[in-house]
Coordinates of C-alpha atoms and ligand atoms in Angstrom, one line a residue:
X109 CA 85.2 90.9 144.9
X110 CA 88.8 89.3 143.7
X111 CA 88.8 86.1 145.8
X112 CA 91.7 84.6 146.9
X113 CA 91.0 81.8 144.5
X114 CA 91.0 84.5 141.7
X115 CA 93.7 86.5 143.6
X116 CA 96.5 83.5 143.3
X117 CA 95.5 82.7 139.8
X118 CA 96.0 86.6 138.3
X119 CA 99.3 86.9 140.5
X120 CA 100.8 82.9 139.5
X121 CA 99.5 84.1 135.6
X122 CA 101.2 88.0 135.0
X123 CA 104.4 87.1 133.2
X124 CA 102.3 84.7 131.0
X125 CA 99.5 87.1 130.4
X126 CA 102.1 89.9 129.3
X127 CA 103.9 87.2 126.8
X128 CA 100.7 86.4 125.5
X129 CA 99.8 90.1 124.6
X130 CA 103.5 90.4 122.8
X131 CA 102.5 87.9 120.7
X132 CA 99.4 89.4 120.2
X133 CA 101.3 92.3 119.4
X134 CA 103.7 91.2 116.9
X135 CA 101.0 91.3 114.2
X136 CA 101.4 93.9 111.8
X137 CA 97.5 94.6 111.5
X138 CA 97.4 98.0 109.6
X139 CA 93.8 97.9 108.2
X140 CA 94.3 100.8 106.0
X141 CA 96.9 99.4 104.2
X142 CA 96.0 96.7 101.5
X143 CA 99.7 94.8 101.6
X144 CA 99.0 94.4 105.3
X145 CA 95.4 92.4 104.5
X146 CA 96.8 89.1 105.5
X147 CA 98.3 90.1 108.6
X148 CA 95.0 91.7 109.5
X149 CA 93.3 88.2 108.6
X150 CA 96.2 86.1 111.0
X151 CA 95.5 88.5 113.9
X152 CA 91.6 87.3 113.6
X153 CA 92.6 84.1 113.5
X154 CA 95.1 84.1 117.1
X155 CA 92.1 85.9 118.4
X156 CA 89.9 83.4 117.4
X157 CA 92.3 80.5 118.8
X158 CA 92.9 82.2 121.6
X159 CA 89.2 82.6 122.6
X160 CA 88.4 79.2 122.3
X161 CA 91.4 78.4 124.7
X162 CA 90.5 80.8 127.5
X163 CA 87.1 79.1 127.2
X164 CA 84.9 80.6 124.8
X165 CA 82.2 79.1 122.8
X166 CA 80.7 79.3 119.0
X167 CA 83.8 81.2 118.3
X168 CA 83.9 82.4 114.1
X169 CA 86.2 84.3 112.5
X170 CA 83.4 86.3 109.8
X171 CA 84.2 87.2 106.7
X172 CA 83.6 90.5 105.4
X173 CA 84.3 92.6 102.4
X174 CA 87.1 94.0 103.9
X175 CA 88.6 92.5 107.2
X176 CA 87.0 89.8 109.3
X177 CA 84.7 90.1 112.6
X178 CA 85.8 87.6 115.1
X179 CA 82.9 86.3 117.2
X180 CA 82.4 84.3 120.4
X181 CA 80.2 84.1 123.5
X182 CA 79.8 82.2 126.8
X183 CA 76.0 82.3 127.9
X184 CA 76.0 79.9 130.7
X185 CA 75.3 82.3 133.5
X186 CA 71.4 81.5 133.5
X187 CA 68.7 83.2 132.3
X188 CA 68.0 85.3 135.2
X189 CA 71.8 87.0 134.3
X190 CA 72.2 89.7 132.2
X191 CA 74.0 89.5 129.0
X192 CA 77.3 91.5 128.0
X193 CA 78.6 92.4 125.2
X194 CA 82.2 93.5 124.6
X195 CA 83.8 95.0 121.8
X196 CA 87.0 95.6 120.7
X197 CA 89.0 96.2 117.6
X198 CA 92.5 94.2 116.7
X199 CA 93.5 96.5 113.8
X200 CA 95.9 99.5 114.2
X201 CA 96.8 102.2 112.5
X202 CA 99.9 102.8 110.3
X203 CA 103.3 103.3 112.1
X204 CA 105.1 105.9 110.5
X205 CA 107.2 108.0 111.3
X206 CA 109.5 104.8 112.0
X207 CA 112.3 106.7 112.7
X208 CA 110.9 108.3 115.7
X209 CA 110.1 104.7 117.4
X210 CA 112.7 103.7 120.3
X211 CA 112.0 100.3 119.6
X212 CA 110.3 98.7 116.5
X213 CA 106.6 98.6 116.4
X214 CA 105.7 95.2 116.6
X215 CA 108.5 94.0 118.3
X216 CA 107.0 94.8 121.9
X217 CA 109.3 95.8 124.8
X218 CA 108.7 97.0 128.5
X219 CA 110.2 99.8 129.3
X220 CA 110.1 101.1 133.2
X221 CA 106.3 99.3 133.6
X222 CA 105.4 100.5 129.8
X223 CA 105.0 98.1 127.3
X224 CA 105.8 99.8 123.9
X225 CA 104.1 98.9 120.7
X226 CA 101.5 99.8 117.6
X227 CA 98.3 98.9 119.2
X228 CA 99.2 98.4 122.6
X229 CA 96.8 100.7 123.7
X230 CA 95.0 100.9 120.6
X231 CA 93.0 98.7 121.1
X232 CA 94.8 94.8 121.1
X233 CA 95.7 95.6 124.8
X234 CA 92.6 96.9 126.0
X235 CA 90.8 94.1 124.3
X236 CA 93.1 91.7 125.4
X237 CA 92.2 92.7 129.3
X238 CA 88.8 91.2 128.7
X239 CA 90.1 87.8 127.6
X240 CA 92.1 87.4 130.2
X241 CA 89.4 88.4 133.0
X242 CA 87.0 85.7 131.6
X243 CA 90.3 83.4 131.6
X244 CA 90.4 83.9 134.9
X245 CA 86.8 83.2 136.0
X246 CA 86.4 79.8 134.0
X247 CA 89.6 78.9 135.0
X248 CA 89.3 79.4 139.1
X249 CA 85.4 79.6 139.4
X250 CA 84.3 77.3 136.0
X251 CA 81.6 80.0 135.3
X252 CA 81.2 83.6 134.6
X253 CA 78.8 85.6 136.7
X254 CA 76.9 86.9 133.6
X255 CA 76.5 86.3 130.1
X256 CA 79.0 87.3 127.8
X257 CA 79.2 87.9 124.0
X258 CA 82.7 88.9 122.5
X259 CA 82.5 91.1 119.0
X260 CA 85.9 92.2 117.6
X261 CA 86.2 94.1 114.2
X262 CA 89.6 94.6 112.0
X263 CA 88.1 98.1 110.6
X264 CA 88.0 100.4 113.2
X265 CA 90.6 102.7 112.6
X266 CA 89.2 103.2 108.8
X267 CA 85.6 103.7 109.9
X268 CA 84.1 100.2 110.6
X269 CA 82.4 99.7 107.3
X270 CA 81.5 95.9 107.6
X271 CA 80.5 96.0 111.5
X272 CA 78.0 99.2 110.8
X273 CA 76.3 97.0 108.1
X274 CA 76.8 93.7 110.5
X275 CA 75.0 95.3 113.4
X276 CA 71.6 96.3 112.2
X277 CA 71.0 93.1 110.2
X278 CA 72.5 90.7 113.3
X279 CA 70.7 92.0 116.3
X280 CA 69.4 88.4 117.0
X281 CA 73.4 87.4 117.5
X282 CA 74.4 90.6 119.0
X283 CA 71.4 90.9 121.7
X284 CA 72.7 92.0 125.2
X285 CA 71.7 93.8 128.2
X286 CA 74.6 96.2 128.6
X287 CA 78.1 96.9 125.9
X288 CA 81.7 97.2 127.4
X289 CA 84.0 98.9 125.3
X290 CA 88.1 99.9 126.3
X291 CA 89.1 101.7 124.1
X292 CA 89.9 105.0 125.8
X293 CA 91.6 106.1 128.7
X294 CA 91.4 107.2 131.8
X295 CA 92.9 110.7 133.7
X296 CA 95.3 108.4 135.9
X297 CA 95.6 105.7 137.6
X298 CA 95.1 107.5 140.5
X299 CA 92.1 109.0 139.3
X300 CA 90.1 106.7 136.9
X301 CA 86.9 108.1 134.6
X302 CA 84.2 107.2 132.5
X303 CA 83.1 108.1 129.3
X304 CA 79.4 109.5 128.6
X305 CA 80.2 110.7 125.1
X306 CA 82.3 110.6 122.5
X307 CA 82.6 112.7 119.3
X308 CA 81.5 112.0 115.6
X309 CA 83.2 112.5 112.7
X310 CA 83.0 113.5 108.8
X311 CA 86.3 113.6 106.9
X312 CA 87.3 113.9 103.2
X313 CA 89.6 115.6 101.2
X314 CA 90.1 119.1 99.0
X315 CA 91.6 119.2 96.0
X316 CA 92.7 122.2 94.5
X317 CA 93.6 122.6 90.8
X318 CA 95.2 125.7 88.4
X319 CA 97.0 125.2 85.8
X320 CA 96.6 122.0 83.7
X321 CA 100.2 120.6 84.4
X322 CA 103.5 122.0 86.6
X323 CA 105.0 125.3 86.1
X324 CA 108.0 126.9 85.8
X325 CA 107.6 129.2 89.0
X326 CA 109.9 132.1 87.1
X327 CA 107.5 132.1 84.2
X328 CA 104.3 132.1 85.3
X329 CA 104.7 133.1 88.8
X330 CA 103.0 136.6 88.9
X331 CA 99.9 135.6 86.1
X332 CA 99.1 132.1 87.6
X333 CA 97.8 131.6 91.1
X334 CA 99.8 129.0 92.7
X335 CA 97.2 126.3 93.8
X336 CA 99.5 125.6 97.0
X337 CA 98.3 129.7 97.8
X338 CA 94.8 128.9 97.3
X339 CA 94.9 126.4 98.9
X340 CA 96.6 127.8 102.2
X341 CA 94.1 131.0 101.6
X342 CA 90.7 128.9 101.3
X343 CA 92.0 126.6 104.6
X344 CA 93.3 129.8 106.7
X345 CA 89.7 131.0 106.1
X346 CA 88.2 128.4 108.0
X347 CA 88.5 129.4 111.6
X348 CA 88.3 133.2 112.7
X349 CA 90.8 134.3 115.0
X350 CA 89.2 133.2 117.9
X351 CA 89.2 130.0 116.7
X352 CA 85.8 129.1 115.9
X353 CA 84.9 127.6 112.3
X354 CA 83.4 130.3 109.7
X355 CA 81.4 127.3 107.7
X356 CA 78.3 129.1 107.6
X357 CA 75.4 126.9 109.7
X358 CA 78.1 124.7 111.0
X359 CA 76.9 125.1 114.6
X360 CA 73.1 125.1 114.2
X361 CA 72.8 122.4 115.5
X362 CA 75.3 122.0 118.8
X363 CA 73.5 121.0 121.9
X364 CA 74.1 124.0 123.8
X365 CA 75.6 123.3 127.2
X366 CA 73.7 123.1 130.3
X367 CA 75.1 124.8 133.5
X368 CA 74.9 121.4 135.6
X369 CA 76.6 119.5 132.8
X370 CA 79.5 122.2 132.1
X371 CA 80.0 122.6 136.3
X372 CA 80.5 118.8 136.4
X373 CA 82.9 119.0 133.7
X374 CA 84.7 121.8 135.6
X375 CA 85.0 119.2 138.1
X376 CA 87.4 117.2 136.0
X377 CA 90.7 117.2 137.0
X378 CA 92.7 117.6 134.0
X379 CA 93.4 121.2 132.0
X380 CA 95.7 123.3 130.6
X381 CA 99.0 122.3 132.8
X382 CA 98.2 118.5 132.1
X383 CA 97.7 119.4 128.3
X384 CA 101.0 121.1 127.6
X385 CA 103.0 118.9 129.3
X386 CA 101.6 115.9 127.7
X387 CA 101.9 117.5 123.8
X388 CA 104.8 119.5 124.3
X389 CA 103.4 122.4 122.6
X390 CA 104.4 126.0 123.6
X391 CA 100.9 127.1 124.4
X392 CA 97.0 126.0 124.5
X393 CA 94.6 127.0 121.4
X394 CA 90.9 127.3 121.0
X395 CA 87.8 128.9 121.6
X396 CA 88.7 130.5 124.9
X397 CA 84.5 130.9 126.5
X398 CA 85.0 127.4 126.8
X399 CA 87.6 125.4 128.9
X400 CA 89.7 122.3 127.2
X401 CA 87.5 119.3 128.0
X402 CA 84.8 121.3 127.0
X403 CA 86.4 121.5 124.1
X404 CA 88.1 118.0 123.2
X405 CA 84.6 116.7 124.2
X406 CA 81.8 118.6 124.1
X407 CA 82.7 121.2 121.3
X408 CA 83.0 120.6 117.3
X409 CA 85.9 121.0 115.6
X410 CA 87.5 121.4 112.3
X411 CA 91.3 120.1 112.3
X412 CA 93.4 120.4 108.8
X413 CA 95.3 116.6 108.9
X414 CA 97.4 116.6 106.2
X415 CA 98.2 119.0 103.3
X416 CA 100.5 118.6 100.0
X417 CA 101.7 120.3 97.1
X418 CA 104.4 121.3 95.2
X419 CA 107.9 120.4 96.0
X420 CA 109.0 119.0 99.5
X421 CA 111.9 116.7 99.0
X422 CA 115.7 117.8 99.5
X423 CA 117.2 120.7 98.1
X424 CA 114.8 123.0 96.3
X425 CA 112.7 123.2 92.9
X426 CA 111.4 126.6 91.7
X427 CA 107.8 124.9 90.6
X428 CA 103.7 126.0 90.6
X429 CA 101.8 122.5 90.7
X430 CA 99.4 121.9 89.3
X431 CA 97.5 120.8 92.2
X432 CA 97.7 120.9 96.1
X433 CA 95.2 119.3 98.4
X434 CA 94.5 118.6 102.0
X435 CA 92.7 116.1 104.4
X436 CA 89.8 117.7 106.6
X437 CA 88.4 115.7 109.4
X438 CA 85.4 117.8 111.3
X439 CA 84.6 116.5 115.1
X440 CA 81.2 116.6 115.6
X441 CA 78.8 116.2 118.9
X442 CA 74.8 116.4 119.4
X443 CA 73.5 117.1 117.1
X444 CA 75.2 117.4 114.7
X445 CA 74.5 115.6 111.4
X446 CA 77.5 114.5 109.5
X447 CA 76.3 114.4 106.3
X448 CA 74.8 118.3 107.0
X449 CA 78.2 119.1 107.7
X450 CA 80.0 117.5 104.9
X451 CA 77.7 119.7 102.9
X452 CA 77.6 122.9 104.7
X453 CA 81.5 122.4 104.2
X454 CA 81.8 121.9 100.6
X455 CA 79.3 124.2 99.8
X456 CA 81.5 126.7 101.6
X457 CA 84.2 125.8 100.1
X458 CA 82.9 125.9 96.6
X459 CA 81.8 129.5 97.6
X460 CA 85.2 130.2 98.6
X461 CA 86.8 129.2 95.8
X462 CA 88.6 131.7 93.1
X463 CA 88.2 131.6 89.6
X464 CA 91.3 130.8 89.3
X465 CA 91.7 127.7 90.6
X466 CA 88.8 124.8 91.0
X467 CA 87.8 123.2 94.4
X468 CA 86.8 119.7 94.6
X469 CA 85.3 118.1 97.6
X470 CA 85.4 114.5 98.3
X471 CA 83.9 112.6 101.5
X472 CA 85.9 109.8 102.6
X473 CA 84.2 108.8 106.0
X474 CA 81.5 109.9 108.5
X475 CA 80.9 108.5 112.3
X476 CA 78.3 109.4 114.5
X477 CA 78.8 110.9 117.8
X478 CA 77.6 109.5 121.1
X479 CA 76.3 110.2 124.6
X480 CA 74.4 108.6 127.2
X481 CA 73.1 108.9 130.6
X482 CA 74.8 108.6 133.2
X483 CA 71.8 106.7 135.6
X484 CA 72.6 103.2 134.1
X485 CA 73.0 100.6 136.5
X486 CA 75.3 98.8 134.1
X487 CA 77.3 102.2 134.7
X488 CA 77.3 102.2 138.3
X489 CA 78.4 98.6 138.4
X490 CA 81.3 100.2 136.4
X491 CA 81.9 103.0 138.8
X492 CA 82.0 100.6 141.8
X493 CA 84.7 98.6 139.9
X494 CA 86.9 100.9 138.8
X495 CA 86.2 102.4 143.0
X496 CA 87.1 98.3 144.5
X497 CA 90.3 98.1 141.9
X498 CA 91.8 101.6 141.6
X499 CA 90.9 102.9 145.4
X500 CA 89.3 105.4 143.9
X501 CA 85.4 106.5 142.3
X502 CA 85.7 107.8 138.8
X503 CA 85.0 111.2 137.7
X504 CA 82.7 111.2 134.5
X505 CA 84.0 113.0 131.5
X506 CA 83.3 113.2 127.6
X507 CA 86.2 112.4 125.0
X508 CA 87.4 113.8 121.7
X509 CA 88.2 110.9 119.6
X510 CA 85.6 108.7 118.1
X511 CA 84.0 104.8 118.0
X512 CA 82.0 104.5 115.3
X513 CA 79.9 101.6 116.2
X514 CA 79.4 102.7 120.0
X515 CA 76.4 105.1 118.8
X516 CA 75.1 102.1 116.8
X517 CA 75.3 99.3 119.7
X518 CA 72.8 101.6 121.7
X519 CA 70.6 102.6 119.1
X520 CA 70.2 99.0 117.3
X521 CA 70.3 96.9 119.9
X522 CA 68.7 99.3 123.1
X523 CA 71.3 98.6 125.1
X524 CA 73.4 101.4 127.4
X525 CA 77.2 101.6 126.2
X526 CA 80.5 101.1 129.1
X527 CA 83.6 103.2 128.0
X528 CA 86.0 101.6 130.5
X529 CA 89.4 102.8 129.4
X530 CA 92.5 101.6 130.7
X531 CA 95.0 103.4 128.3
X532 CA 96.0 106.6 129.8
X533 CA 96.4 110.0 128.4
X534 CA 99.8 110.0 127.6
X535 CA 100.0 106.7 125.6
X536 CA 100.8 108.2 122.0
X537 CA 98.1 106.5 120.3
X538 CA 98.2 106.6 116.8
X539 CA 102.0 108.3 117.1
X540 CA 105.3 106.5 117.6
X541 CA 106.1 105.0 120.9
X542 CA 102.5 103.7 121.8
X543 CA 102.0 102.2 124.7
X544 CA 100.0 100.4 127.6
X545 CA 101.2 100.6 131.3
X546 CA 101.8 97.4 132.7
X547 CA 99.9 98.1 135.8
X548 CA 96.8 99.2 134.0
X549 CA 96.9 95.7 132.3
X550 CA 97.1 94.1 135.3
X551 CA 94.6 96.1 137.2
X552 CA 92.3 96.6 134.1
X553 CA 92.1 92.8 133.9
X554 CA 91.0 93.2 137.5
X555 CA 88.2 95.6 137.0
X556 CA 87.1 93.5 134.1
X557 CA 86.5 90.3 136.6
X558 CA 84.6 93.0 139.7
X559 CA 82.2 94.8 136.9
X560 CA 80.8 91.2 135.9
X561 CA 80.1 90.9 139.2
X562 CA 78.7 93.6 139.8
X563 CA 76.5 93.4 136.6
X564 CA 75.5 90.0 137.6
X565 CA 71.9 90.4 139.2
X566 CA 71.6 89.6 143.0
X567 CA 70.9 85.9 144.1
X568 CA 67.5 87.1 145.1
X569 CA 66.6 88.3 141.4
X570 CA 67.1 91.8 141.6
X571 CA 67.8 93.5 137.7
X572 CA 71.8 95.2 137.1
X573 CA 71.2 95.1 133.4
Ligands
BES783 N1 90.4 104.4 120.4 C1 90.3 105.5 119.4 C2 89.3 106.5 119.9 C3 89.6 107.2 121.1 C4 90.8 107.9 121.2 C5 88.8 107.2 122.2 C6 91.2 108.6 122.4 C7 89.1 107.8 123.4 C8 90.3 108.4 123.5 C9 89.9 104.9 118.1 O1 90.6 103.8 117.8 C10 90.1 105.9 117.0 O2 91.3 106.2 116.8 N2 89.1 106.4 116.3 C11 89.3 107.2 115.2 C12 88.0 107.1 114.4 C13 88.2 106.6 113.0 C14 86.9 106.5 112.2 C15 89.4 106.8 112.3 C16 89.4 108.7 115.6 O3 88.8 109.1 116.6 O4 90.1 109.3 114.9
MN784 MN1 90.8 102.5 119.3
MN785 MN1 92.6 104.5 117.0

């Protein structure tokens, strides 16, 4: 329960709060992109300030190999409290294309109740949320009903390299009774929802090469097959036209679908209608036995994300290349193995491939999937929140896009794993015009303060962890 305490301090703190996040915003942190390493390093370090002034305690920016883990806790609640730990990433992902932006990218600006920026919703702002709600506490209350450790990494959004090697070797550090992540979103704020799964992942990139330099097109077209051809032929072969991937073995081993879990999922409101109109496209794709959030959440897929070759600048240039390529990315669920698919893939591929052209296969990054159950208590205290702040119980759902540590914190540390999202679907992650509704902040920072207290165990010593 807000009290009215807690209640004057949010409402006399909101324009602050928001300012705070612009600034938090204004870092370019693009972790993919080496000349944006220092800018990843002085978000790590606000973070880091900024922790210790809303209260925290053995806060440490950690060095990795790539970009730093920022740590810090507050474990004062007693040990009869649970412990929680809550993650987060600070990095973002590239912002182009700038020219599609309304406003620049890390220049933040509200727009009717939306705060537009890169990493708005991705993750700064959700992260942000949880910073603020422990502001709150020590600040009206001088305590914090349970236990809390904060982890944030700066390599999410290129596969969290350092914090999958940090994990298994700092469980000691990490140790908790129950994980919070935001990093998702939910259906609306009128109807909020839970994650129970989340998708893996195992992308790379084809390369397909002819002829040992670029051709005239006149020449040679006719005797040389144009690697941009093969390339399109070998790709196109990849789904069957009912959309479901032809990589032979590549669904041995899906968790088929129970009829309980796929009529709960039925349940969910959000389909086709709520699809098209949020991507604008002319019409919905897919394996059709299956309805969409079956498939965005509980069905593999195999999604081509880039592909080049030949010439694409102005004007035109009568050319073969030499070489044309593509980036793969296969979304994976139960259980699937991602190094099984990576090989099932380019073994395919290899098969595929002509004589006259060569195939090469190359894995860039893998992420397992995740799922839980939904009996938690540490969920229900989530459910009740998200019921005493939004009005409303959430429905449970699974999502498409992947975490790459979330599967780790419950296997390493035996802990069950919160997806509380307060993005929403329409927020553009990863696409220009991101952004964060200003009323999700608010209430998310909210929901934050009621699921520590209803994590906290029960003055008689009852167990929420
Ligand atoms: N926050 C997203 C994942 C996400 C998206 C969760 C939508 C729920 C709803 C995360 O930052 C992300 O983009 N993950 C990447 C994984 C990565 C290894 C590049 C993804 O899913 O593409
Ligand atoms: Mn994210
Ligand atoms: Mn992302």
């Amino acid at each position: 329960m807000i009290s009215t305490a807690l209640e004057e301090y949010l409402t006399a703190a909101r324009v602050r709060q928001l300012l705070e996040l612009d600034e938090l915003l204004r870092f370019p942190s693009i972790s993919t992109d080496p000349a944006h390493a220092e800018d990843v390093a002085a978000t790590a370090a606000w973070l880091a300030d900024h922790m210790r002034a809303v209260g925290l305690e053995n806060v440490r920016i950690i060095p990795t190999r790539r970009h730093p883990l920022v740590y810090g806790d507050w474990l004062h609640a007693g040990a009869d409290q649970p412990t929680l730990l809550i993650y987060g990433h600070y990095d973002v992902q590239p912002v182009d294309p700038l020219g599609q932006w309304h406003s620049a990218p890390f220049a933040p600006e509200v727009r009717e109740g939306k705060l537009y920026a890169r990493g708005a919703a991705d993750d700064k702002g959700q992260t942000f949320i949880h910073l603020k709600a422990v502001e709150a506490l020590l600040a009206t209350e001088g305590a914090l009903p349970v236990n809390v450790k904060f982890i944030l990494e700066g390599e999410e959004e290129i596969g969290s390299g350092s914090l999958l090697e940090f994990v298994p070797r700092e469980t000691d550090l990490l140790a908790a009774d129950a994980g919070l992540v935001s990093d998702s979103h939910i259906l609306s704020p009128e109807q909020p929802s839970l994650l129970y799964g989340l998708r893996g992942m195992w992308a790379g990139e084809v390369t397909v090469t002819g002829p040992a330099t670029d051709l005239h097109s006149g020449s040679y077209g006719g005797v040389i097959h144009n690697p941009n051809q093969a390339l399109a032929e070998l790709l196109a072969a990849l789904h069957d036209e009912d959309g479901r991937i032809t990589v032979p073995g590549f669904y041995a081993d899906v968790r088929p679908l129970d009829e309980a879990e796929r009529a709960a999922l039925a349940q969910v409101p959000y389909g086709e209608a709520e699809i098209l109109s949020e991507s604008g496209a002319p019409a919905l794709w897919g394996e059709s036995e299956y309805i969409p959030v079956e498939r965005t959440g509980a069905r593999p897929t195999l999604e081509i994300n880039g592909m080049w070759g030949g010439y694409t600048g102005d004007g035109f240039k009568t050319v073969i290349p030499s070489r044309a390529g593509a980036k793969i990315s296969c979304r994976l669920v139960p259980d699937q193995d991602p190094e099984d698919i990576g090989r099932k893939l380019t073994d395919y591929l290899q098969a595929l491939a002509p004589s006259t052209v060569t195939v090469d296969v190359r894995a860039i990054h893998t992420g397992q999937w995740f799922i839980t159950t939904l009996d938690a208590p540490a969920l229900q205290a989530a459910a009740a929140a998200y019921e005493q702040v939004f009005g409303r119980a959430p429905v449970y759902t699974r999502e498409g896009g992947g975490i790459p540590v979330v599967a780790l914190f419950q296997q390493a540390l035996d802990i069950p794993m919160v997806l509380m999202g307060f993005g929403l679907p329409d927020d553009n992650l990863h696409a220009p015009n991101e952004k964060l509704d200003v009323g999700n902040f608010y209430r998310g920072i909210a929901t934050s303060i009621v699921f520590m207290q209803e994590l906290a165990a029960p003055a008689e010593g009852g167990d929420r962890s």
